[in-house]
Short mmCIF file of C-alpha atoms in Angstrom, two decimals:
data_model
loop_
_atom_site.label_atom_id
_atom_site.label_comp_id
_atom_site.label_asym_id
_atom_site.label_seq_id
_atom_site.Cartn_x
_atom_site.Cartn_y
_atom_site.Cartn_z
CA GLY A 1 -2.48 5.02 18.04
CA ASN A 2 -2.00 6.31 13.62
CA SER A 3 -5.05 4.43 11.88
CA VAL A 4 -7.34 5.28 8.71
CA THR A 5 -11.10 4.98 8.80
CA GLN A 6 -13.05 5.08 4.97
CA MET A 7 -16.34 4.56 4.32
CA GLU A 8 -17.18 0.71 3.35
CA GLY A 9 -18.45 0.29 0.45
CA PRO A 10 -18.77 -1.21 -2.12
CA VAL A 11 -19.72 2.58 -3.82
CA THR A 12 -22.41 1.64 -7.52
CA LEU A 13 -22.34 5.19 -9.93
CA SER A 14 -23.56 6.35 -13.50
CA GLU A 15 -21.25 7.12 -15.70
CA GLU A 16 -20.18 12.09 -15.49
CA ALA A 17 -22.56 10.62 -11.47
CA PHE A 18 -20.49 13.13 -9.18
CA LEU A 19 -17.97 10.68 -5.85
CA THR A 20 -17.16 11.66 -2.09
CA ILE A 21 -15.51 8.79 -0.50
CA ASN A 22 -14.90 10.43 3.07
CA CYS A 23 -11.97 9.37 4.89
CA THR A 24 -11.49 10.13 8.51
CA TYR A 25 -7.63 9.47 10.54
CA THR A 26 -6.03 9.96 13.73
CA ALA A 27 -3.23 10.33 14.51
CA THR A 28 -0.39 11.41 16.23
CA GLY A 29 1.92 14.95 14.49
CA TYR A 30 1.36 15.91 10.93
CA PRO A 31 0.72 12.91 9.46
CA SER A 32 1.40 12.99 5.32
CA LEU A 33 -2.08 11.40 3.94
CA PHE A 34 -2.64 9.04 0.64
CA TRP A 35 -5.02 7.70 -1.26
CA TYR A 36 -3.77 4.54 -3.66
CA VAL A 37 -5.78 3.08 -6.65
CA GLN A 38 -5.75 -0.64 -6.95
CA TYR A 39 -7.79 -2.15 -10.06
CA PRO A 40 -8.97 -5.45 -10.57
CA GLY A 41 -5.67 -8.14 -10.83
CA GLU A 42 -3.39 -5.50 -9.92
CA GLY A 43 -0.41 -4.05 -7.70
CA LEU A 44 -1.80 -0.38 -5.84
CA GLN A 45 -0.93 3.47 -7.48
CA LEU A 46 -0.44 5.92 -5.29
CA LEU A 47 -2.94 8.51 -6.61
CA LEU A 48 -2.47 11.72 -4.56
CA LYS A 49 -0.73 12.55 -2.13
CA ALA A 50 -0.60 15.55 0.56
CA THR A 51 1.70 16.52 2.95
CA LYS A 52 0.39 19.88 5.71
CA ALA A 53 -2.13 20.73 7.10
CA ASP A 54 -4.86 22.70 3.88
CA ASP A 55 -3.14 21.05 1.11
CA LYS A 56 -4.48 20.13 -1.78
CA GLY A 57 -3.41 16.43 -3.48
CA SER A 58 -5.12 15.77 -7.64
CA ASN A 59 -4.69 13.98 -10.27
CA LYS A 60 -6.32 12.43 -12.96
CA GLY A 61 -9.54 14.59 -12.21
CA PHE A 62 -9.54 13.12 -8.50
CA GLU A 63 -8.91 15.92 -5.60
CA ALA A 64 -8.42 15.89 -1.66
CA THR A 65 -7.99 18.23 0.54
CA TYR A 66 -5.37 17.98 4.03
CA ARG A 67 -8.31 19.25 6.41
CA LYS A 68 -6.40 19.11 9.65
CA GLU A 69 -9.68 20.75 11.56
CA THR A 70 -11.72 17.74 10.61
CA THR A 71 -8.71 15.66 10.22
CA SER A 72 -10.42 13.55 7.11
CA PHE A 73 -8.74 13.62 4.21
CA HIS A 74 -11.89 12.96 1.42
CA LEU A 75 -12.19 11.55 -1.87
CA GLU A 76 -13.70 13.76 -5.12
CA LYS A 77 -14.06 13.47 -8.46
CA GLY A 78 -17.13 15.29 -10.01
CA SER A 79 -17.62 13.21 -13.52
CA VAL A 80 -16.75 9.82 -12.76
CA GLN A 81 -16.01 7.48 -15.63
CA VAL A 82 -16.19 3.13 -16.22
CA SER A 83 -12.83 3.06 -15.94
CA ASP A 84 -12.21 5.07 -11.95
CA SER A 85 -13.47 1.08 -10.99
CA ALA A 86 -11.52 -0.32 -8.32
CA VAL A 87 -10.08 0.22 -4.73
CA TYR A 88 -9.04 3.09 -2.80
CA PHE A 89 -7.74 3.22 -0.19
CA CYS A 90 -7.04 6.01 2.03
CA ALA A 91 -3.57 6.24 4.22
CA LEU A 92 -1.43 8.26 6.20
CA SER A 93 2.62 7.88 6.84
CA PRO A 94 3.47 9.29 10.03
CA PRO A 95 6.18 11.52 10.03
CA ASN A 96 10.01 10.27 11.31
CA THR A 97 9.41 7.95 12.83
CA GLY A 98 12.97 6.27 12.80
CA GLY A 99 10.00 3.13 10.48
CA PHE A 100 7.90 3.68 8.19
CA LYS A 101 4.97 1.56 8.02
CA THR A 102 2.22 2.92 5.43
CA ILE A 103 -0.96 2.20 7.81
CA PHE A 104 -3.94 1.49 5.01
CA GLY A 105 -7.48 2.28 5.45
CA ALA A 106 -9.60 -0.52 4.81
CA GLY A 107 -10.60 0.46 1.45
CA THR A 108 -13.63 1.25 -0.52
CA ARG A 109 -14.51 -0.66 -3.63
CA LEU A 110 -16.24 1.61 -7.20
CA PHE A 111 -17.96 0.25 -9.44
CA VAL A 112 -19.29 3.36 -12.28
CA LYS A 113 -22.17 2.16 -14.46
CA ALA A 114 -22.21 3.37 -17.83
CA ALA B 1 10.35 4.63 -14.97
CA ALA B 2 12.03 1.70 -13.42
CA GLY B 3 9.59 1.12 -10.83
CA VAL B 4 9.78 -1.58 -8.16
CA ILE B 5 9.70 -5.11 -9.52
CA GLN B 6 8.48 -8.03 -7.89
CA SER B 7 8.76 -12.01 -8.21
CA PRO B 8 7.28 -13.98 -9.25
CA ARG B 9 3.86 -12.05 -9.63
CA HIS B 10 1.88 -15.97 -9.31
CA LEU B 11 3.23 -18.58 -7.18
CA ILE B 12 0.98 -22.24 -6.42
CA LYS B 13 2.58 -23.43 -3.34
CA GLU B 14 1.15 -27.14 -1.11
CA LYS B 15 0.81 -26.64 2.77
CA ARG B 16 3.79 -27.26 4.50
CA GLU B 17 5.76 -25.79 1.70
CA THR B 18 7.82 -22.97 1.31
CA ALA B 19 7.90 -19.95 -0.66
CA THR B 20 10.22 -17.24 -1.70
CA LEU B 21 9.56 -13.75 -2.59
CA LYS B 22 12.08 -11.93 -4.51
CA CYS B 23 10.79 -7.62 -4.53
CA TYR B 24 13.57 -5.11 -6.60
CA PRO B 25 13.59 -1.32 -5.13
CA ILE B 26 13.25 1.69 -8.05
CA PRO B 27 17.88 2.28 -7.57
CA ARG B 28 18.76 4.45 -5.79
CA HIS B 29 15.21 3.72 -3.72
CA ASP B 30 17.03 1.71 -0.16
CA THR B 31 13.66 0.66 2.06
CA VAL B 32 11.74 -1.57 1.47
CA TYR B 33 8.20 -2.77 3.08
CA TRP B 34 6.55 -6.38 2.27
CA TYR B 35 2.41 -5.67 3.16
CA GLN B 36 0.45 -9.22 2.91
CA GLN B 37 -3.45 -7.76 1.03
CA GLY B 38 -5.79 -10.79 2.05
CA PRO B 39 -8.96 -12.12 -0.05
CA GLY B 40 -11.27 -8.54 0.21
CA GLN B 41 -8.80 -6.79 3.77
CA ASP B 42 -6.70 -4.12 3.06
CA PRO B 43 -2.59 -4.38 3.22
CA GLN B 44 -1.31 -5.19 6.62
CA PHE B 45 2.15 -4.29 6.50
CA LEU B 46 4.18 -6.86 8.00
CA ILE B 47 8.33 -5.95 8.14
CA SER B 48 10.49 -3.33 6.26
CA PHE B 49 14.11 -2.78 6.28
CA TYR B 50 16.32 0.63 5.63
CA GLU B 51 20.03 0.18 4.58
CA LYS B 52 19.59 -3.81 4.85
CA MET B 53 19.24 -3.99 8.92
CA GLN B 54 15.84 -4.74 9.72
CA SER B 55 13.96 -1.25 10.77
CA ASP B 56 10.61 -2.02 11.74
CA LYS B 57 7.96 -5.27 12.41
CA GLY B 58 4.31 -5.67 11.88
CA SER B 59 2.39 -8.15 11.78
CA ILE B 60 4.51 -11.05 10.01
CA PRO B 61 4.58 -14.62 11.77
CA ASP B 62 7.25 -16.69 13.00
CA ARG B 63 7.29 -18.85 9.37
CA PHE B 64 7.97 -15.80 7.58
CA SER B 65 11.75 -14.51 7.64
CA ALA B 66 13.02 -11.19 5.45
CA GLN B 67 16.16 -9.65 4.54
CA GLN B 68 16.89 -7.01 2.17
CA PHE B 69 20.69 -8.05 -0.03
CA SER B 70 23.79 -5.63 -0.27
CA ASP B 71 21.98 -4.64 -4.06
CA TYR B 72 18.93 -3.57 -1.95
CA HIS B 73 16.96 -5.93 -3.46
CA SER B 74 14.55 -7.63 -0.42
CA GLU B 75 13.59 -11.59 -0.04
CA LEU B 76 10.36 -12.81 1.59
CA ASN B 77 10.94 -16.53 3.04
CA MET B 78 7.79 -18.09 3.40
CA SER B 79 7.93 -22.06 5.49
CA SER B 80 5.48 -23.99 6.60
CA LEU B 81 2.42 -22.69 4.45
CA GLU B 82 -0.50 -22.81 5.74
CA LEU B 83 -4.09 -21.45 3.44
CA GLY B 84 -4.18 -19.49 5.33
CA ASP B 85 -1.86 -17.94 3.64
CA SER B 86 -2.63 -17.24 1.03
CA ALA B 87 -3.10 -13.01 -0.44
CA LEU B 88 -0.91 -10.74 -2.34
CA TYR B 89 2.28 -9.41 -1.14
CA PHE B 90 3.45 -6.45 -2.40
CA CYS B 91 6.58 -4.77 -1.79
CA ALA B 92 6.94 -1.02 -1.61
CA SER B 93 9.74 1.20 -2.09
CA SER B 94 11.35 4.06 -0.86
CA LEU B 95 13.85 6.95 0.43
CA TYR B 96 14.23 6.22 4.50
CA PRO B 97 11.06 8.31 5.59
CA GLY B 98 13.25 10.32 7.39
CA ARG B 99 14.20 12.56 4.60
CA ALA B 100 11.03 13.46 5.40
CA ASN B 101 7.75 12.58 4.80
CA THR B 102 8.46 10.28 1.82
CA GLU B 103 6.61 8.06 -0.01
CA ALA B 104 6.27 5.02 -1.15
CA PHE B 105 5.95 2.70 -4.50
CA PHE B 106 4.75 -0.45 -4.60
CA GLY B 107 5.39 -3.16 -6.73
CA GLN B 108 2.63 -5.05 -8.66
CA GLY B 109 2.72 -7.86 -6.57
CA THR B 110 3.25 -12.06 -5.16
CA ARG B 111 -0.39 -13.26 -6.10
CA LEU B 112 0.16 -16.04 -4.01
CA THR B 113 -2.21 -19.63 -3.45
CA VAL B 114 -1.37 -22.44 -1.04
CA VAL B 115 -3.05 -25.97 -1.55
#
């Protein structure tokens, strides 16, 4: 079946530190991969996405590369800010199944200290 | 740009009461999904609709029902509420995924508290 596994949190970093949040997936076929971010008290927002192998999604300084050989989609940012404190969800969307349900990882909470 | 609108944003109900959550998708989106996110948990898929027909079903309790109307908005009806139903309920919309890897856009959620 389809599943997403991401590193457990919380992750606590100082401002300007390098961020990596690991995400691996299990899927049949070629799913689309996403990172969603949830700021305190708000809904899920799409952060970035990649729809095929070797694609790199990027937004707001965050990047993730679709690695089919390692079934991974790790999220990275070179220099985090306090405003990046949020919960980050890795997710996949199965390809053209006739139904549709995004499958989410458990989320990783990030705290960034000034 | 217009986003997915959910109402109400917050709702407090007593046990055994009924609640109705509403979702208004992005214009021209024909597919709506409902998710439930318990405290500290990842979102769980409940149900989805395409062109007013149920297209997929997840872990939705029998006490819950949902429908999509002719204007594509959707309502999630929850009866005999239990304390464990307290959660953030997200609605998302997209174009039908048969159009290749479309993404879902999420509303801000309705926080339901059952007391």
